[in-house]
Tab-separated table of C-alpha atoms in Angstrom:
chain	number	residue	atom	x	y	z
A	1	MET	CA	0.087	-0.157	-0.024
A	2	PHE	CA	1.553	3.778	-1.295
A	3	ASP	CA	2.156	5.656	1.975
A	4	ARG	CA	2.354	9.424	0.766
A	5	ALA	CA	3.872	10.465	3.897
A	6	ASN	CA	6.868	7.850	3.908
A	7	PHE	CA	7.321	8.575	0.490
A	8	CYS	CA	7.469	12.014	0.709
A	9	ARG	CA	10.524	11.731	3.161
A	10	ILE	CA	12.566	8.647	1.320
A	11	ALA	CA	12.230	9.546	-2.432
A	12	PRO	CA	14.836	12.453	-1.985
A	13	PHE	CA	17.107	10.503	0.373
A	14	GLY	CA	16.966	7.819	-2.204
A	15	ALA	CA	17.727	9.695	-4.772
A	16	TYR	CA	20.711	10.771	-3.297
A	17	VAL	CA	21.877	7.671	-2.268
A	18	PHE	CA	21.312	6.219	-6.152
A	19	PHE	CA	23.634	8.935	-7.520
A	20	MET	CA	26.255	7.629	-4.704
A	21	VAL	CA	26.058	4.370	-5.891
A	22	LEU	CA	25.911	5.108	-9.552
A	23	GLU	CA	29.415	7.196	-9.137
A	24	ASP	CA	30.516	4.218	-7.138
A	25	VAL	CA	29.935	1.776	-10.074
A	26	LEU	CA	31.133	3.885	-12.764
A	27	LEU	CA	34.691	4.457	-10.954
A	28	LYS	CA	34.527	0.941	-10.674
A	29	PHE	CA	34.099	0.484	-14.543
A	30	GLY	CA	37.157	2.500	-15.012
A	31	TRP	CA	35.484	6.406	-15.207
A	32	GLU	CA	38.065	8.692	-13.579
A	33	ALA	CA	36.434	10.915	-10.754
A	34	ASN	CA	37.662	14.094	-12.844
A	35	ASP	CA	35.271	13.175	-15.239
A	36	LEU	CA	32.790	12.947	-12.455
A	37	ARG	CA	32.736	16.587	-11.160
A	38	MET	CA	29.307	17.433	-12.797
A	39	LEU	CA	27.230	14.211	-11.186
A	40	TYR	CA	27.462	16.172	-7.886
A	41	ALA	CA	25.251	19.245	-9.470
A	42	VAL	CA	23.054	16.930	-11.096
A	43	LYS	CA	22.607	15.003	-7.765
A	44	ILE	CA	21.849	18.065	-5.591
A	45	THR	CA	19.379	19.399	-8.511
A	46	VAL	CA	17.437	16.082	-8.342
A	47	VAL	CA	17.054	16.334	-4.866
A	48	ILE	CA	16.287	20.081	-4.478
A	49	GLY	CA	13.272	19.471	-7.344
A	50	LEU	CA	12.411	16.125	-5.536
A	51	LEU	CA	12.001	18.408	-1.968
A	52	TRP	CA	10.232	21.035	-4.022
A	53	ALA	CA	7.849	18.458	-5.377
A	54	MET	CA	7.546	17.371	-2.234
A	55	ARG	CA	7.111	20.615	0.269
A	56	SER	CA	3.152	20.885	1.047
A	57	ALA	CA	4.381	17.037	2.751
A	58	TYR	CA	6.543	18.654	5.150
A	59	SER	CA	4.175	19.598	7.838
A	60	GLU	CA	7.567	19.135	10.255
A	61	LEU	CA	9.061	22.063	8.365
A	62	HIS	CA	6.545	24.629	9.509
A	63	TRP	CA	8.333	27.671	11.119
A	64	PRO	CA	8.046	26.678	15.136
A	65	ILE	CA	7.120	30.247	16.004
A	66	ASN	CA	7.378	29.494	19.865
A	67	SER	CA	11.033	28.322	19.749
A	68	SER	CA	13.226	30.532	21.797
A	69	PHE	CA	16.706	32.050	20.740
A	70	ARG	CA	18.204	29.408	23.074
A	71	THR	CA	17.146	26.346	21.029
A	72	TRP	CA	19.345	28.021	18.101
A	73	VAL	CA	21.914	28.764	20.075
A	74	ILE	CA	22.532	25.627	21.220
A	75	ALA	CA	22.174	24.089	17.546
A	76	ILE	CA	24.744	26.245	16.229
A	77	ILE	CA	26.856	25.382	19.002
A	78	ALA	CA	26.008	21.790	18.340
A	79	GLY	CA	26.903	22.097	14.543
A	80	ILE	CA	30.321	23.488	15.553
A	81	LEU	CA	31.183	20.200	17.942
A	82	VAL	CA	30.256	17.979	15.680
A	83	PHE	CA	32.742	19.831	13.202
A	84	VAL	CA	35.431	19.265	15.379
A	85	ALA	CA	35.029	15.734	16.291
A	86	TRP	CA	34.705	15.551	12.260
A	87	ILE	CA	37.614	16.176	12.015
A	88	ASN	CA	39.862	15.088	15.223
A	89	LEU	CA	37.938	11.431	15.268
A	90	LEU	CA	40.619	9.838	12.430
A	91	ALA	CA	41.925	6.800	14.173
A	92	ASP	CA	42.267	3.905	12.120
A	93	TRP	CA	39.589	1.811	13.753
A	94	MET	CA	37.029	5.317	13.490
A	95	VAL	CA	37.078	4.980	9.725
A	96	MET	CA	35.317	2.507	7.305
A	97	GLY	CA	36.560	1.777	4.369
A	98	GLU	CA	38.032	5.081	1.844
A	99	ALA	CA	36.335	8.566	0.891
A	100	VAL	CA	36.772	9.135	-2.712
A	101	GLY	CA	36.767	12.543	-1.891
A	102	PHE	CA	36.159	15.744	-4.276
A	103	ASP	CA	38.705	18.159	-5.455
A	104	PRO	CA	37.531	21.063	-7.172
A	105	ARG	CA	41.483	22.091	-9.094
A	106	ASP	CA	41.230	21.879	-12.432
A	107	ASN	CA	45.010	22.191	-13.377
A	108	ASN	CA	45.750	23.196	-9.597
A	109	GLU	CA	43.133	26.458	-10.573
A	110	MET	CA	40.192	26.551	-8.184
A	111	ASP	CA	36.846	25.493	-9.645
A	112	TRP	CA	34.577	27.974	-7.967
A	113	PHE	CA	31.671	26.850	-9.628
A	114	LEU	CA	31.976	23.423	-8.623
A	115	VAL	CA	32.966	24.736	-5.270
A	116	THR	CA	29.678	26.772	-4.613
A	117	VAL	CA	27.676	23.879	-5.644
A	118	ARG	CA	29.343	22.103	-3.788
A	119	LEU	CA	29.021	24.259	-0.595
A	120	ILE	CA	25.298	25.125	-1.708
A	121	GLY	CA	24.212	21.433	-2.010
A	122	ALA	CA	26.568	20.267	1.579
A	123	ALA	CA	25.422	22.786	4.145
A	124	LEU	CA	21.792	23.876	2.526
A	125	VAL	CA	20.442	20.585	0.804
A	126	VAL	CA	21.887	17.947	2.963
A	127	PRO	CA	20.746	19.122	6.016
A	128	VAL	CA	17.133	18.994	4.861
A	129	MET	CA	17.174	16.537	2.973
A	130	GLU	CA	19.179	13.921	5.492
A	131	GLU	CA	16.887	15.513	8.485
A	132	LEU	CA	13.659	14.642	6.925
A	133	PHE	CA	14.853	10.968	6.464
A	134	TRP	CA	17.092	10.155	8.914
A	135	ARG	CA	15.332	11.968	12.542
A	136	SER	CA	11.907	12.666	11.106
A	137	PHE	CA	10.859	9.498	9.761
A	138	LEU	CA	13.210	7.219	10.363
A	139	MET	CA	13.537	7.479	14.422
A	140	ARG	CA	10.052	8.457	14.748
A	141	TRP	CA	8.736	5.157	12.377
A	142	LEU	CA	10.775	2.841	13.934
A	143	ALA	CA	9.008	4.437	16.796
A	144	HIS	CA	5.466	3.383	15.941
A	145	PRO	CA	4.402	3.316	11.610
A	146	ASN	CA	2.016	6.041	11.764
A	147	PHE	CA	5.252	8.696	12.613
A	148	LEU	CA	3.623	11.735	12.036
A	149	ALA	CA	1.824	11.027	15.035
A	150	VAL	CA	4.656	10.725	17.165
A	151	ASN	CA	6.325	13.572	19.645
A	152	PRO	CA	9.938	13.791	18.619
A	153	ALA	CA	10.762	13.797	23.010
A	154	GLN	CA	8.538	10.439	22.994
A	155	VAL	CA	11.068	8.930	20.403
A	156	GLY	CA	12.172	5.572	22.660
A	157	VAL	CA	16.338	4.276	23.882
A	158	LYS	CA	15.714	1.902	20.478
A	159	ALA	CA	14.666	4.076	18.250
A	160	PHE	CA	17.410	6.309	18.851
A	161	CYS	CA	20.156	3.992	18.976
A	162	ILE	CA	19.235	2.484	15.872
A	163	THR	CA	19.523	5.652	13.699
A	164	ALA	CA	22.611	6.981	15.177
A	165	ILE	CA	24.188	3.537	14.615
A	166	LEU	CA	22.391	3.236	10.825
A	167	PHE	CA	23.796	7.305	10.526
A	168	ALA	CA	27.209	6.102	11.201
A	169	ILE	CA	27.397	3.053	9.143
A	170	ALA	CA	26.283	5.394	5.947
A	171	HIS	CA	29.690	7.462	6.847
A	172	SER	CA	32.893	6.046	6.000
A	173	LEU	CA	34.260	8.295	9.149
A	174	TRP	CA	31.934	6.360	10.912
A	175	PHE	CA	32.865	6.676	15.297
A	176	ALA	CA	32.270	11.065	14.228
A	177	GLY	CA	29.199	9.609	11.958
A	178	LEU	CA	27.829	8.028	14.911
A	179	PHE	CA	28.940	11.330	17.455
A	180	ALA	CA	27.119	13.268	14.910
A	181	GLY	CA	23.700	11.137	14.593
A	182	ILE	CA	23.553	10.894	19.079
A	183	VAL	CA	23.563	14.924	18.570
A	184	TYR	CA	21.222	15.848	15.866
A	185	ASN	CA	18.852	12.716	17.871
A	186	MET	CA	19.045	14.874	20.733
A	187	LEU	CA	18.086	18.099	19.514
A	188	TYR	CA	15.358	17.086	17.720
A	189	MET	CA	13.809	15.350	20.959
A	190	ARG	CA	14.516	18.192	23.011
A	191	SER	CA	13.644	21.122	20.872
A	192	GLY	CA	10.945	19.430	19.166
A	193	THR	CA	11.122	21.249	15.947
A	194	LEU	CA	13.214	19.614	13.325
A	195	TRP	CA	14.874	22.748	12.029
A	196	SER	CA	17.449	22.470	15.074
A	197	PRO	CA	19.340	19.229	14.093
A	198	ILE	CA	18.454	20.905	10.074
A	199	LEU	CA	20.720	24.434	11.909
A	200	ALA	CA	23.241	21.881	13.174
A	201	HIS	CA	23.668	19.732	10.480
A	202	ALA	CA	24.506	22.964	8.225
A	203	THR	CA	26.617	24.556	10.338
A	204	THR	CA	28.384	21.643	10.451
A	205	ASN	CA	28.546	21.075	6.881
A	206	GLY	CA	29.160	24.910	6.130
A	207	ILE	CA	32.192	25.069	8.500
A	208	LEU	CA	33.649	21.997	7.624
A	209	GLY	CA	33.412	23.039	3.345
A	210	ILE	CA	34.577	26.404	4.171
A	211	TRP	CA	37.947	24.881	6.282
A	212	ILE	CA	37.947	22.092	3.418
A	213	ILE	CA	38.583	24.782	1.076
A	214	TYR	CA	40.993	26.459	3.360
A	215	THR	CA	43.227	23.238	4.070
A	216	GLY	CA	42.783	21.298	1.045
A	217	ASN	CA	42.009	18.602	2.504
A	218	TRP	CA	39.509	17.356	-0.421
A	219	GLY	CA	39.259	13.810	1.347
A	220	PHE	CA	36.685	15.275	3.554
A	221	TRP	CA	34.255	16.083	0.553
């Protein structure tokens, strides 16, 4: 039986994963990473299109008019802490596999179009898409199939842990991913608004992107 609420939160995330898998397959079939540089732009465009087309379904994105300034300050601080963890939790046992990374340079010249697309995607699109899937949908769905009726504060330990673990497995830096998953889960549960983990996630990704450009640590992308 088709469930529109589920589909609207799974589809953008599924499209994002599809392009990640496609990139891996093409690389295995001999394509060069440099030949796939525009694939990210296509991926982000498709995700934006899906989010926009299904925007009326995202009731959890209605702006929380009663949220306090403290909620947003905590979210930003949490996002900064996750960034710090992300670039430091790098012991061998904390890493799973090897990330391809993304180098926006062409003959040592920065391609600012690709940089801009990457920053917009990472800081503005991915946080909305992922938080709709991981926190709003999956964590609450694990608590009850009628997830829209689940108060984030009432999510149990089982749903909390499963979501954090799966979020960790989805990243090559799995230990940092686990920390991030726990932090974002807690923000959603404590604040009651999805905009809290979205802001934290955007802060993490935005600062990470600027740090990558400044230091040239392209493997983090």
